[in-house]
Coordinates of C-alpha atoms and ligand atoms in Angstrom, one line a residue:
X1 CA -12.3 -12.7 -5.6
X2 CA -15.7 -14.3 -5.5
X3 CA -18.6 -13.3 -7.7
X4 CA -21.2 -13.5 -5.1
X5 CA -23.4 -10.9 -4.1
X6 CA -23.2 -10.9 -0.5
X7 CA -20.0 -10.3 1.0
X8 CA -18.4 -13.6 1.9
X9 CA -16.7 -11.4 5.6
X10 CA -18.6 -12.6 8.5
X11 CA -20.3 -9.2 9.2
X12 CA -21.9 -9.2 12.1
X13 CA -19.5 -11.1 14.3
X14 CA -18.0 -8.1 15.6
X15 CA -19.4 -5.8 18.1
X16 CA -18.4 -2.8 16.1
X17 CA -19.6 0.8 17.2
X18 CA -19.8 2.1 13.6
X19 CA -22.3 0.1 11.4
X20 CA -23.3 0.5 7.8
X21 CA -26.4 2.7 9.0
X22 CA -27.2 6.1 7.4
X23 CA -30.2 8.8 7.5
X24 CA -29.0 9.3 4.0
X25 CA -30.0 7.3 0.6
X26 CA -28.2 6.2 -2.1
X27 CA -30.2 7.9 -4.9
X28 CA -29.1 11.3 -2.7
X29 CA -25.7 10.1 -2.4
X30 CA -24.9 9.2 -6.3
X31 CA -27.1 12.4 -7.0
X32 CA -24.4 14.7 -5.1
X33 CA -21.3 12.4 -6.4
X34 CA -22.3 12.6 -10.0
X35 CA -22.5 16.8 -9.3
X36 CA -19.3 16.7 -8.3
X37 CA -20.3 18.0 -4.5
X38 CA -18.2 16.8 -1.8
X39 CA -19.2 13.5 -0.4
X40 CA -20.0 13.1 3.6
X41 CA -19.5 9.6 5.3
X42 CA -23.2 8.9 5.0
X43 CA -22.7 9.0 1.3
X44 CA -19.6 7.1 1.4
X45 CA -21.8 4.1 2.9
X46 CA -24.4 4.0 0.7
X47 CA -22.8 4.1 -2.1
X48 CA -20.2 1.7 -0.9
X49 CA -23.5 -0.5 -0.2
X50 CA -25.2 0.4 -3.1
X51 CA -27.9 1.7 -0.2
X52 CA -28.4 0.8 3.4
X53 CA -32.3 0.1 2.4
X54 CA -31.7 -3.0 1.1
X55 CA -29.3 -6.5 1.4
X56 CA -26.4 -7.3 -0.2
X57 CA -24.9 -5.7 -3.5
X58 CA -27.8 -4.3 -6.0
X59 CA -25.9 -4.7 -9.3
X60 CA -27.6 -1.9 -11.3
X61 CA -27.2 0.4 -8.7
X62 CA -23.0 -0.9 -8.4
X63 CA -23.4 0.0 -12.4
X64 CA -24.6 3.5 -12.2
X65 CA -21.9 4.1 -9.2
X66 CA -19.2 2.8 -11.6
X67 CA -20.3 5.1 -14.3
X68 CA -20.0 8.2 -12.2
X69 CA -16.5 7.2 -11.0
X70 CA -15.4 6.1 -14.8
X71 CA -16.5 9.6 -16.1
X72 CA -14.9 11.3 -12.6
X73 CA -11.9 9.6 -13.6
X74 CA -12.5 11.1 -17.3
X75 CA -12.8 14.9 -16.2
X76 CA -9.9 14.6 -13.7
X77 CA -7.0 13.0 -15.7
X78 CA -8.3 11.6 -18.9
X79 CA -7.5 8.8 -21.0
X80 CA -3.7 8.2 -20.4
X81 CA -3.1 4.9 -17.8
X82 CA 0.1 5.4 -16.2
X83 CA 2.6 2.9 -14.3
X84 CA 6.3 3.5 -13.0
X85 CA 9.0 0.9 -14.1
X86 CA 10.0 0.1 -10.6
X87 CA 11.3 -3.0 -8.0
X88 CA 10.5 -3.9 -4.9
X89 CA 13.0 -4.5 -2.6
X90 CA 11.9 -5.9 1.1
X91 CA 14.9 -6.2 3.2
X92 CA 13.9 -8.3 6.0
X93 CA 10.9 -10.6 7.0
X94 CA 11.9 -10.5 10.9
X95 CA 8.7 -9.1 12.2
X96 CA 7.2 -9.5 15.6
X97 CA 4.5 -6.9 15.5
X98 CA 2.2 -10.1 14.7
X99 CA -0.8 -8.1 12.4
X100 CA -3.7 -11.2 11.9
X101 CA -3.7 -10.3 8.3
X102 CA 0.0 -10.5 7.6
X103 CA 1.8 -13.7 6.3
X104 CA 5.0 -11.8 5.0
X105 CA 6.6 -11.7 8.7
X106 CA 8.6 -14.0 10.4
X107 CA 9.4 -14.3 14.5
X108 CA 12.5 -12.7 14.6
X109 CA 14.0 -15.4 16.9
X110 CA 14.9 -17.6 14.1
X111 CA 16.7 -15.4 12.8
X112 CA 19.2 -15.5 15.6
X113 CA 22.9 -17.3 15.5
X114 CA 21.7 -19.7 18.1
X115 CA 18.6 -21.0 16.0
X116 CA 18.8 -24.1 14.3
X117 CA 16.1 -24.7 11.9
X118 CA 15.6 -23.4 8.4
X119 CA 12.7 -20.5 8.6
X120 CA 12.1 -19.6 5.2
X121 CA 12.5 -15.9 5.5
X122 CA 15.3 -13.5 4.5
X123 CA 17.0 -10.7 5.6
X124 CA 19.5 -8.8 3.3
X125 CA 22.6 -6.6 4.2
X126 CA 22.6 -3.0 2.7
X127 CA 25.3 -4.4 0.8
X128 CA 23.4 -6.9 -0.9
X129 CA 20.6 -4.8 -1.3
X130 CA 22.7 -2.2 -3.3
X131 CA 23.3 -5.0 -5.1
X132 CA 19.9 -5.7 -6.0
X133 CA 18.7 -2.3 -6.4
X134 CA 22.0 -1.1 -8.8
X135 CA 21.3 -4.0 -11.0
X136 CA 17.5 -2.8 -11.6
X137 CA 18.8 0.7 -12.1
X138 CA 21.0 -0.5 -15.1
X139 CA 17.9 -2.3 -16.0
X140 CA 16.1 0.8 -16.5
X141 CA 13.9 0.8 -13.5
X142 CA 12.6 4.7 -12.4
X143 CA 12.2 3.6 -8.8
X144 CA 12.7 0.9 -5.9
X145 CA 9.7 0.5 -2.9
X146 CA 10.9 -0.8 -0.3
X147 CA 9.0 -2.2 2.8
X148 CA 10.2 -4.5 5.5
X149 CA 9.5 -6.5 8.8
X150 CA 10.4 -4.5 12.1
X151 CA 13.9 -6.5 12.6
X152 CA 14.7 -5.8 16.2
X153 CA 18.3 -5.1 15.6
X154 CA 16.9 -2.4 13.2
X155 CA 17.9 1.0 14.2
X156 CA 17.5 5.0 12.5
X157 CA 20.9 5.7 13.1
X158 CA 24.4 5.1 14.9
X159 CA 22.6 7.9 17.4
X160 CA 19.7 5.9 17.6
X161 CA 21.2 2.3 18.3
X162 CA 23.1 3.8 21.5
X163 CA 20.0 5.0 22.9
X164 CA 18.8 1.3 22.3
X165 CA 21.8 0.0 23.0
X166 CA 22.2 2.0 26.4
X167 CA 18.3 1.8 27.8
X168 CA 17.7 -0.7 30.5
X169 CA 13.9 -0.7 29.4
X170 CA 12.8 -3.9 28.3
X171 CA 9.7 -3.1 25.8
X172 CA 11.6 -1.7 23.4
X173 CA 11.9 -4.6 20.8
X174 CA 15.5 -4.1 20.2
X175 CA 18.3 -6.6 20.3
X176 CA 22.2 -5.9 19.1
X177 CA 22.6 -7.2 15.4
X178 CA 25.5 -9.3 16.5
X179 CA 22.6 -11.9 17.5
X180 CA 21.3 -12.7 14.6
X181 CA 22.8 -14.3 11.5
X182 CA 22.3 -11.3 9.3
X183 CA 22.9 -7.6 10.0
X184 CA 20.4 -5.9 8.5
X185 CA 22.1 -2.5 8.7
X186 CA 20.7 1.1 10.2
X187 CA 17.2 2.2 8.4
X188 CA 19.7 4.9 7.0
X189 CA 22.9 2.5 6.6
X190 CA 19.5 0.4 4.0
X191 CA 18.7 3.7 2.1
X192 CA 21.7 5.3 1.6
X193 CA 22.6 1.5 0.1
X194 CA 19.5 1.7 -2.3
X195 CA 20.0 5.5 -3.3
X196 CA 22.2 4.5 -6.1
X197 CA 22.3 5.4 -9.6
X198 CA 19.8 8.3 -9.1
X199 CA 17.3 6.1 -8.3
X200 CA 13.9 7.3 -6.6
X201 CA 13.7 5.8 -3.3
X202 CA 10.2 4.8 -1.6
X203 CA 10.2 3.8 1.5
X204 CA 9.7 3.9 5.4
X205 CA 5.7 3.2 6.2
X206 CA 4.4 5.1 9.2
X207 CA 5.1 1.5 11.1
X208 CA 8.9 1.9 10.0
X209 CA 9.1 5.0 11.1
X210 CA 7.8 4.3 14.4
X211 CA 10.3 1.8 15.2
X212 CA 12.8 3.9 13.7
X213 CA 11.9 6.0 17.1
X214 CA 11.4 3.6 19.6
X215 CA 12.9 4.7 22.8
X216 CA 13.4 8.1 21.7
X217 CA 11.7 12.0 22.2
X218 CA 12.4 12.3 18.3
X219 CA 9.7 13.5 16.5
X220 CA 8.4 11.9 13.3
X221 CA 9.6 15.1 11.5
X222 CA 13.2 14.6 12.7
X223 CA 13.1 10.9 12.0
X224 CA 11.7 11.9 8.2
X225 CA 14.7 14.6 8.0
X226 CA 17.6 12.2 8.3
X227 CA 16.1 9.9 6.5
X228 CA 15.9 12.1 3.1
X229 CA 19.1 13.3 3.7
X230 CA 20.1 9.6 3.4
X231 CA 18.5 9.8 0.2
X232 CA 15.0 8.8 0.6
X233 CA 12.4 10.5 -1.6
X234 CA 9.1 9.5 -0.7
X235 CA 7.0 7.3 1.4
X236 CA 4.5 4.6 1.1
X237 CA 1.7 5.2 2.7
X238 CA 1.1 1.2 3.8
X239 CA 0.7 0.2 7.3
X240 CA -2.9 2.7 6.8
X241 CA -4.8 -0.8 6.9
X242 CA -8.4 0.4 8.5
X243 CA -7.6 3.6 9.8
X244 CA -10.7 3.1 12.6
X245 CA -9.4 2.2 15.6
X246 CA -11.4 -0.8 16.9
X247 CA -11.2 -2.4 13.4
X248 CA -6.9 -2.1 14.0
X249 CA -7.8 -3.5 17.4
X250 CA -8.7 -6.9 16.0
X251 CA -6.3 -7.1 12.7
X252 CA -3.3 -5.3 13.9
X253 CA -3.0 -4.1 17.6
X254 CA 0.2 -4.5 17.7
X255 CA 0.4 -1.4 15.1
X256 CA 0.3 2.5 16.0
X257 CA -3.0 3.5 16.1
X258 CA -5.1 6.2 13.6
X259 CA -4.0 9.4 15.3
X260 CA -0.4 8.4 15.0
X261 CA -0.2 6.7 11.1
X262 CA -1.6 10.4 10.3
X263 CA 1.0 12.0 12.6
X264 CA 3.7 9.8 10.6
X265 CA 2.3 10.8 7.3
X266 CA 1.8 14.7 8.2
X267 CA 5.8 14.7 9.1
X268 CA 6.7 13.3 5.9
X269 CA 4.7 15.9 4.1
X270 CA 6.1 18.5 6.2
X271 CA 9.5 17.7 5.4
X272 CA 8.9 17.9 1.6
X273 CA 8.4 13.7 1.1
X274 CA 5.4 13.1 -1.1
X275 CA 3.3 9.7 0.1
X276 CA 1.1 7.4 -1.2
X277 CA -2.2 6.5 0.5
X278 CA -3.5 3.1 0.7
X279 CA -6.4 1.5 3.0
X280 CA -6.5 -2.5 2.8
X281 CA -10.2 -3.9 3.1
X282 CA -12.1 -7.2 3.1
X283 CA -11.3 -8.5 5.9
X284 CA -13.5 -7.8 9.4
X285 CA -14.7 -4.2 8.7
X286 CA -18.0 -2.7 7.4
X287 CA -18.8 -0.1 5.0
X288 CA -18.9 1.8 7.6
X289 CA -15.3 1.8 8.4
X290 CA -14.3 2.3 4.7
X291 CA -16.1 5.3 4.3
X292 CA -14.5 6.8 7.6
X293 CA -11.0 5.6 6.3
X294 CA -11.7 7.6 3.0
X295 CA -12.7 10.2 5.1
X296 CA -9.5 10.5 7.1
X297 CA -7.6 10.5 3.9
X298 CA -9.0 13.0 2.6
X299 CA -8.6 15.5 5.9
X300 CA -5.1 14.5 5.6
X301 CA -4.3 15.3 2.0
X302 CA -6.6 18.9 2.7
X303 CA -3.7 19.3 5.2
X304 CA -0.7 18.3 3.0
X305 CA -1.6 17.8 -0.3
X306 CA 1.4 15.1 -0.8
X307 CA -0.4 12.3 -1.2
X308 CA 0.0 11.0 -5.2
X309 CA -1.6 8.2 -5.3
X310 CA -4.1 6.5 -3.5
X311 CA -4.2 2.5 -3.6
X312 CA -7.0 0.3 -2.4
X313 CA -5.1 -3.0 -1.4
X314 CA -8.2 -6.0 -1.4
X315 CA -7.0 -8.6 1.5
X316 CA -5.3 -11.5 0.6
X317 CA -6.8 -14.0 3.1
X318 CA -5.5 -17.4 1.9
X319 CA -2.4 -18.0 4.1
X320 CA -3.1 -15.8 6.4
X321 CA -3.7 -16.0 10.9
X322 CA -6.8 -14.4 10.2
X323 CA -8.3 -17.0 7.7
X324 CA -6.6 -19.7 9.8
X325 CA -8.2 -18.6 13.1
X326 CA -11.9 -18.6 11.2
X327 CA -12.1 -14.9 11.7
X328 CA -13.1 -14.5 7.9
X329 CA -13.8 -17.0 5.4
X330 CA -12.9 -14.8 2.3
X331 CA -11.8 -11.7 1.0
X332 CA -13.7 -8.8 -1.2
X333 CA -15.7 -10.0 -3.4
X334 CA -15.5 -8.4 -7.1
X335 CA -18.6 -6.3 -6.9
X336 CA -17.1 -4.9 -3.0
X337 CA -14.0 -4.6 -5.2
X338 CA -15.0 -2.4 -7.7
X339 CA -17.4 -0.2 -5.4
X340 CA -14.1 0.6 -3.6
X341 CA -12.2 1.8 -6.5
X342 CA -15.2 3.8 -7.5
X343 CA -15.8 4.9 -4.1
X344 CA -12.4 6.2 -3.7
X345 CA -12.0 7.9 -6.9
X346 CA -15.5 9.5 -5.8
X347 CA -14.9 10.4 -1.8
X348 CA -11.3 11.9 -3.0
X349 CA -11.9 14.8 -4.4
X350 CA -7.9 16.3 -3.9
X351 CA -6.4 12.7 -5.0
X352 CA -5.8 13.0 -8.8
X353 CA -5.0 8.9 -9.0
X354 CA -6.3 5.9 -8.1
X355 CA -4.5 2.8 -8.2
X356 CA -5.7 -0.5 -9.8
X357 CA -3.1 -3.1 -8.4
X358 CA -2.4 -6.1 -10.4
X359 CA -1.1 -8.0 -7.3
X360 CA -4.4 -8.2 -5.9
X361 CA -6.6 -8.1 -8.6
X362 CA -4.7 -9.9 -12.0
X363 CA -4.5 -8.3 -15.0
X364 CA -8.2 -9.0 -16.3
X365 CA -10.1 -7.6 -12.9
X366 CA -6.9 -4.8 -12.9
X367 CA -8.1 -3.3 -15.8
X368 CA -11.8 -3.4 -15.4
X369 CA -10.7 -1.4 -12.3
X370 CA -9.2 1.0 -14.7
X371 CA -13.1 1.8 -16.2
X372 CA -14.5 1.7 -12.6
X373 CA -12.6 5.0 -11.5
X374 CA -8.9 3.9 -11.8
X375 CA -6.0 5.2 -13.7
X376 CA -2.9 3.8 -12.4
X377 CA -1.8 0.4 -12.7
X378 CA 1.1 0.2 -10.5
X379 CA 4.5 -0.9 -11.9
X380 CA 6.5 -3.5 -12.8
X381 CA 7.9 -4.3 -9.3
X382 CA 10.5 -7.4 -10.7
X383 CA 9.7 -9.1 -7.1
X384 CA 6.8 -9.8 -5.1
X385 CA 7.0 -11.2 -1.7
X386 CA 4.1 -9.7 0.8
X387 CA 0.8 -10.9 -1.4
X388 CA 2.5 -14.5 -2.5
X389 CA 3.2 -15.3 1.1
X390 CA -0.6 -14.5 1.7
X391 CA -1.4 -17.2 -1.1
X392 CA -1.9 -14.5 -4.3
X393 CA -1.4 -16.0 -7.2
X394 CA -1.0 -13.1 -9.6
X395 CA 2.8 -13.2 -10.0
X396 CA 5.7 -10.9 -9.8
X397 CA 6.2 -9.3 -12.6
X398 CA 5.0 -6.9 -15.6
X399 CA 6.9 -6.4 -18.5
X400 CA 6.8 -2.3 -20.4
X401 CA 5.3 -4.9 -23.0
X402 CA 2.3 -6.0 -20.9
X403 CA 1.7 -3.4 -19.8
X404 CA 1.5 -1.4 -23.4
X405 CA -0.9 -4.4 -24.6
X406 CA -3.0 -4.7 -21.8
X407 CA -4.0 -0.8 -21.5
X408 CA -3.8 -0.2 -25.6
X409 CA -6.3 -3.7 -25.5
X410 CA -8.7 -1.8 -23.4
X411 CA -8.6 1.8 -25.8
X412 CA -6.4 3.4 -23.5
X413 CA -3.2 5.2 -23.7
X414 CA 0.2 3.6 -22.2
X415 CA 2.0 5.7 -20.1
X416 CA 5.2 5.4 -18.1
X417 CA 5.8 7.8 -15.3
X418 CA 7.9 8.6 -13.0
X419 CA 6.8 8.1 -9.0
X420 CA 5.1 11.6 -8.3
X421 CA 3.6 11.6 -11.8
X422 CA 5.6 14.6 -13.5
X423 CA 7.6 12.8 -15.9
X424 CA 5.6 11.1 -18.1
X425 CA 6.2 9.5 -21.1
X426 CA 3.3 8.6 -23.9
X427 CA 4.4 4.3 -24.9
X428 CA 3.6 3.4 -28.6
X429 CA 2.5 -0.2 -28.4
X430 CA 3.4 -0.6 -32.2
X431 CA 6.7 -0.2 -31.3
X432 CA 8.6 -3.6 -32.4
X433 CA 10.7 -3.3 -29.0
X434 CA 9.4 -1.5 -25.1
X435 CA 11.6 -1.0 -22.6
X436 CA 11.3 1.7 -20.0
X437 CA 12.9 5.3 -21.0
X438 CA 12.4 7.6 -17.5
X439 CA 15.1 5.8 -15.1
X440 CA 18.3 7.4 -14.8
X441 CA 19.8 4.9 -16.7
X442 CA 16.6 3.6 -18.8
X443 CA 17.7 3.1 -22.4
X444 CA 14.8 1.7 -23.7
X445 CA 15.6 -1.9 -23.3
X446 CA 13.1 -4.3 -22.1
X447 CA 12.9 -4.9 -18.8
X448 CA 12.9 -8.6 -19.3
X449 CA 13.8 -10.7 -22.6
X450 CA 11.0 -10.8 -24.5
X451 CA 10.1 -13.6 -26.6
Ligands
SAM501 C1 3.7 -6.3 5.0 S1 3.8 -4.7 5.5 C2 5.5 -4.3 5.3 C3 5.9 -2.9 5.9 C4 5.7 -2.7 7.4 N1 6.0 -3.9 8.2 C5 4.4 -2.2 7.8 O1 3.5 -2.9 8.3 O2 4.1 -1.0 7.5 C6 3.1 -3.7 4.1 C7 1.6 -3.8 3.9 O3 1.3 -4.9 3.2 C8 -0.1 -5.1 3.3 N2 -0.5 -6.5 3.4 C9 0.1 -7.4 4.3 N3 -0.5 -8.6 4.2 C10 -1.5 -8.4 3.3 C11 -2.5 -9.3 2.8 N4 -2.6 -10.6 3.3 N5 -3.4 -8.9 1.9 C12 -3.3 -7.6 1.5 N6 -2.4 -6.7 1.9 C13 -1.5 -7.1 2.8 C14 -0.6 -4.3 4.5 O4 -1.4 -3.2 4.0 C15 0.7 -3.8 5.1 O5 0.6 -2.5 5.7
LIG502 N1 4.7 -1.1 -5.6 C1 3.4 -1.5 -5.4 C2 3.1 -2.8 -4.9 N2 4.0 -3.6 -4.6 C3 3.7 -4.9 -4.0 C4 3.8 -4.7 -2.5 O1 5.1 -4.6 -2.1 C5 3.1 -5.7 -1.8 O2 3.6 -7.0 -2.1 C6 1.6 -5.7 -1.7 O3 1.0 -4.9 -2.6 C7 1.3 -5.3 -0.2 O4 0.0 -5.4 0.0 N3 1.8 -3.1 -4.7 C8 0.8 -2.3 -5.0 O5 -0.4 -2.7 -4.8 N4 1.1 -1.1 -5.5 C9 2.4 -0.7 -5.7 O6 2.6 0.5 -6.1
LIG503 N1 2.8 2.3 -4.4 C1 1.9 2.2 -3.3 C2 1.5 0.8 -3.1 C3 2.2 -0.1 -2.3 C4 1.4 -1.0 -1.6 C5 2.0 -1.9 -0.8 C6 3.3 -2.0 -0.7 O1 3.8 -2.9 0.2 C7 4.1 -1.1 -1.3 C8 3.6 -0.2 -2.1 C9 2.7 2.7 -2.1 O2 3.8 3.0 -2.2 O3 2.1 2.9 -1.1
SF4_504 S1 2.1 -6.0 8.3 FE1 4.2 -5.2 8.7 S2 4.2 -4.8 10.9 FE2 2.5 -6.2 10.5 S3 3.3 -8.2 10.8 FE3 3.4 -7.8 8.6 S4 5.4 -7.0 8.3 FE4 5.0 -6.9 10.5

């Protein structure tokens, strides 16, 4: 997270279609966001610009653009900044889809019998991941996220691995788990393992579910169905990235494109799973591209209205194929960071929270986030694997404790809640010990001993 005032991504470099141009300006567009009126794309880019009429990042203007999101935020859901006691459980690293921005994968080849050499990535059975995930629950945790590589011996169902295990088409990505030295299971063997306790289960990106289909005439819907009968109650809307295609085209293009991540995400909604919404930025894209993946968020929740959250992930670029190949030189800097929390509480006007995640931005930036248009800061997770692989440095862990004196420091009011928001408990940071209370088995008992 640099300080600098001109974005440290090589704009430019890419022969992108959409640009940063506008007929609008950005005195127009605050005017209209500060009256509340709904925001077109045009607007979207110059505020995310702080105006197309001039270079770089104009800091007063960034100000005034913070204010209307911070009193937005105000109007909509008041002083109260929540967080879910929750753990994150990622079953496997086996990945082949290859995104250049991704450096939580592994090839999945060495994770077969015949391979030799120590890999450095995991995959867990839905034994041990019950394991995992029951201990948390007696721990008092609410919910357990859980988001994973596309493991070719990964499967929906028993159904589904016949039809994989019977097609004589080769571009499935499949192989039969008895290659590899770790079985990780069906997707529903994984969360019928994790439904325990009464935890809430989050899980299955658009990405997941789209292998959990390969091969198949299933539609998302039907693929969404078994999986909440296995227990699964909501889904992470991840895997979003840029949702432009010819951004995805150089970052991901091994992933679905736009038209079907919104498919995926409509399905869930249809079958009664809420979702998150996410879009991960600073990498190759322009303002351009943000303001059109706002855009497409907020057709989608006009359609569904499931979406509870939505979570601006900055890129992590350290570790990562795209810093490596010289495609950027850096990530977001702070002042990019903050116009997109602003931005977003701004553009979505039917998405009562924004995120402020601690994984990308530490606690100090996190909470600034929290004055810029945010209200949520994320939850305790116990486990971090995606953002350290990428070189973050922020850790993997908050206590009910940090949390309480990080958001009482800052004249807010502590809140644990429960993954969709409804149960909500007010936290007194007085209190001599903090624990969290709305997990199935929560007691009140810190999370982790504290000193
Ligand atoms: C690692 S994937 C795991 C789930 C599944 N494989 C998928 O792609 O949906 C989850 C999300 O992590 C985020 N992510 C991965 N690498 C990142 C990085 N270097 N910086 C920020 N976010 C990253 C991306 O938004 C990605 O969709
Ligand atoms: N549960 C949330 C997380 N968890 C961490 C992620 O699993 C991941 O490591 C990373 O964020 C992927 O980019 N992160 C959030 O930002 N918000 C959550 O609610
Ligand atoms: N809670 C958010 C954020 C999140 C981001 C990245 C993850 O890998 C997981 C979760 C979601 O579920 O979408
Ligand atoms: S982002 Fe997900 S699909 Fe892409 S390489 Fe990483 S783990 Fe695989």
């Amino acid at each position: 997270m640099s300080d600098a005032v001109t974005p440290s991504v090589p704009r430019g470099e890419f022969d992108f279609r959409h640009r940063p141009e506008t007929d609008q300006s950005f005195e127009n567009a605050l005017e209209k966001a500060r009256a509340g009126d709904r925001l077109t794309v045009a607007d979207g880019i110059e505020l995310l610009t702080t105006g197309t009429d001039r270079p770089g990042i104009d800091r007063a203007r960034k100000e005034r653009v913070l204010e209307a999101a911070d009193r937005r935020r105000a109007e909509v859901v008041g002083e109260e900044v929540t967080f879910v006691a929750n753990l994150n459980n990622n079953v496997t690293t086996a990945c082949n889809t290859g995104c250049l921005f991704c450096n939580f994968k592994d090839r999945s080849e060495q994770f077969r019998t015949d391979y030799e050499e120590d890999h450095g990535g995991f995959t867990k059975t839905p034994t041990e991941s019950r394991e995992i995930v029951a201990d948390a629950v007696e721990r008092g945790i609410y919910e357990v996220t859980s988001v994973s590589g596309l493991h070719p011996a990964f499967a929906l169902d028993e159904e589904h691995r016949e039809i994989l295990e019977s097609s004589d088409r080769g571009d499935l990505n499949y192989r039969p788990p008895a290659e590899y030295e770790t079985d990780p299971g069906n997707y529903v063997d994984q969360i019928e393992a994790m439904n325990v306790g009464g935890v809430h289960v989050h899980s299955m990106t658009p990405e997941e579910a789209y292998h959990a289909r390969r091969g198949t005439d299933w539609s998302y819907e039907e693929v969404f169905r078994r999986l909440k009968a296995a227990g699964l109650d909501s889904v992470p809307g991840t895997a979003a990235e840029i949702l432009v295609d010819e951004v995805r085209e150089v970052i991901c293009p091994g992933k679905i494109g736009t038209d079907e991540w919104l498919e995926a995400m409509e399905a869930a909604a249809t079958v009664g799973l809420d979702t998150t919404a996410t879009i991960m930025y600073g990498h190759v894209e322009n303002e351009a591209h943000r303001a059109l993946h706002l855009d497409r968020i907020r057709d989608l929740q006009d359609r569904t209205g499931a979406i509870t959250e939505f979570v601006p992930l900055s890129f992590v670029h350290e570790e990562t194929p795209l810093a490596e190949r010289g495609m950027v030189s850096g990530g977001a800097t702070r002042h990019e960071d903050e116009l997109m929390i602003a931005v977003s509480r701004l553009y979505l006007d039917n998405i009562e929270h924004v995120q402020s995640s601690w994984v990308k931005y530490g606690d100090a930036q996190g909470l600034k986030m929290l004055t810029c248009g945010a209200d949520d800061f994320m939850g305790t997770i116990l486990s971090e694997e995606i953002t350290k692989r990428a070189g973050g440095g922020f850790g993997e862990c908050r206590s009910v404790r940090e949390y309480a004196d990080m958001i009482a420091a800052i004249g807010r009011i502590p809140v644990e809640r429960s993954t969709d928001y409804e149960h909500r408990r007010r936290v007194d940071p007085g209190a001599d010990t903090l624990g969290p209370e709305l997990g199935p088995q929560a007691d009140g008992t810190p999370l982790i001993s504290e000193k």
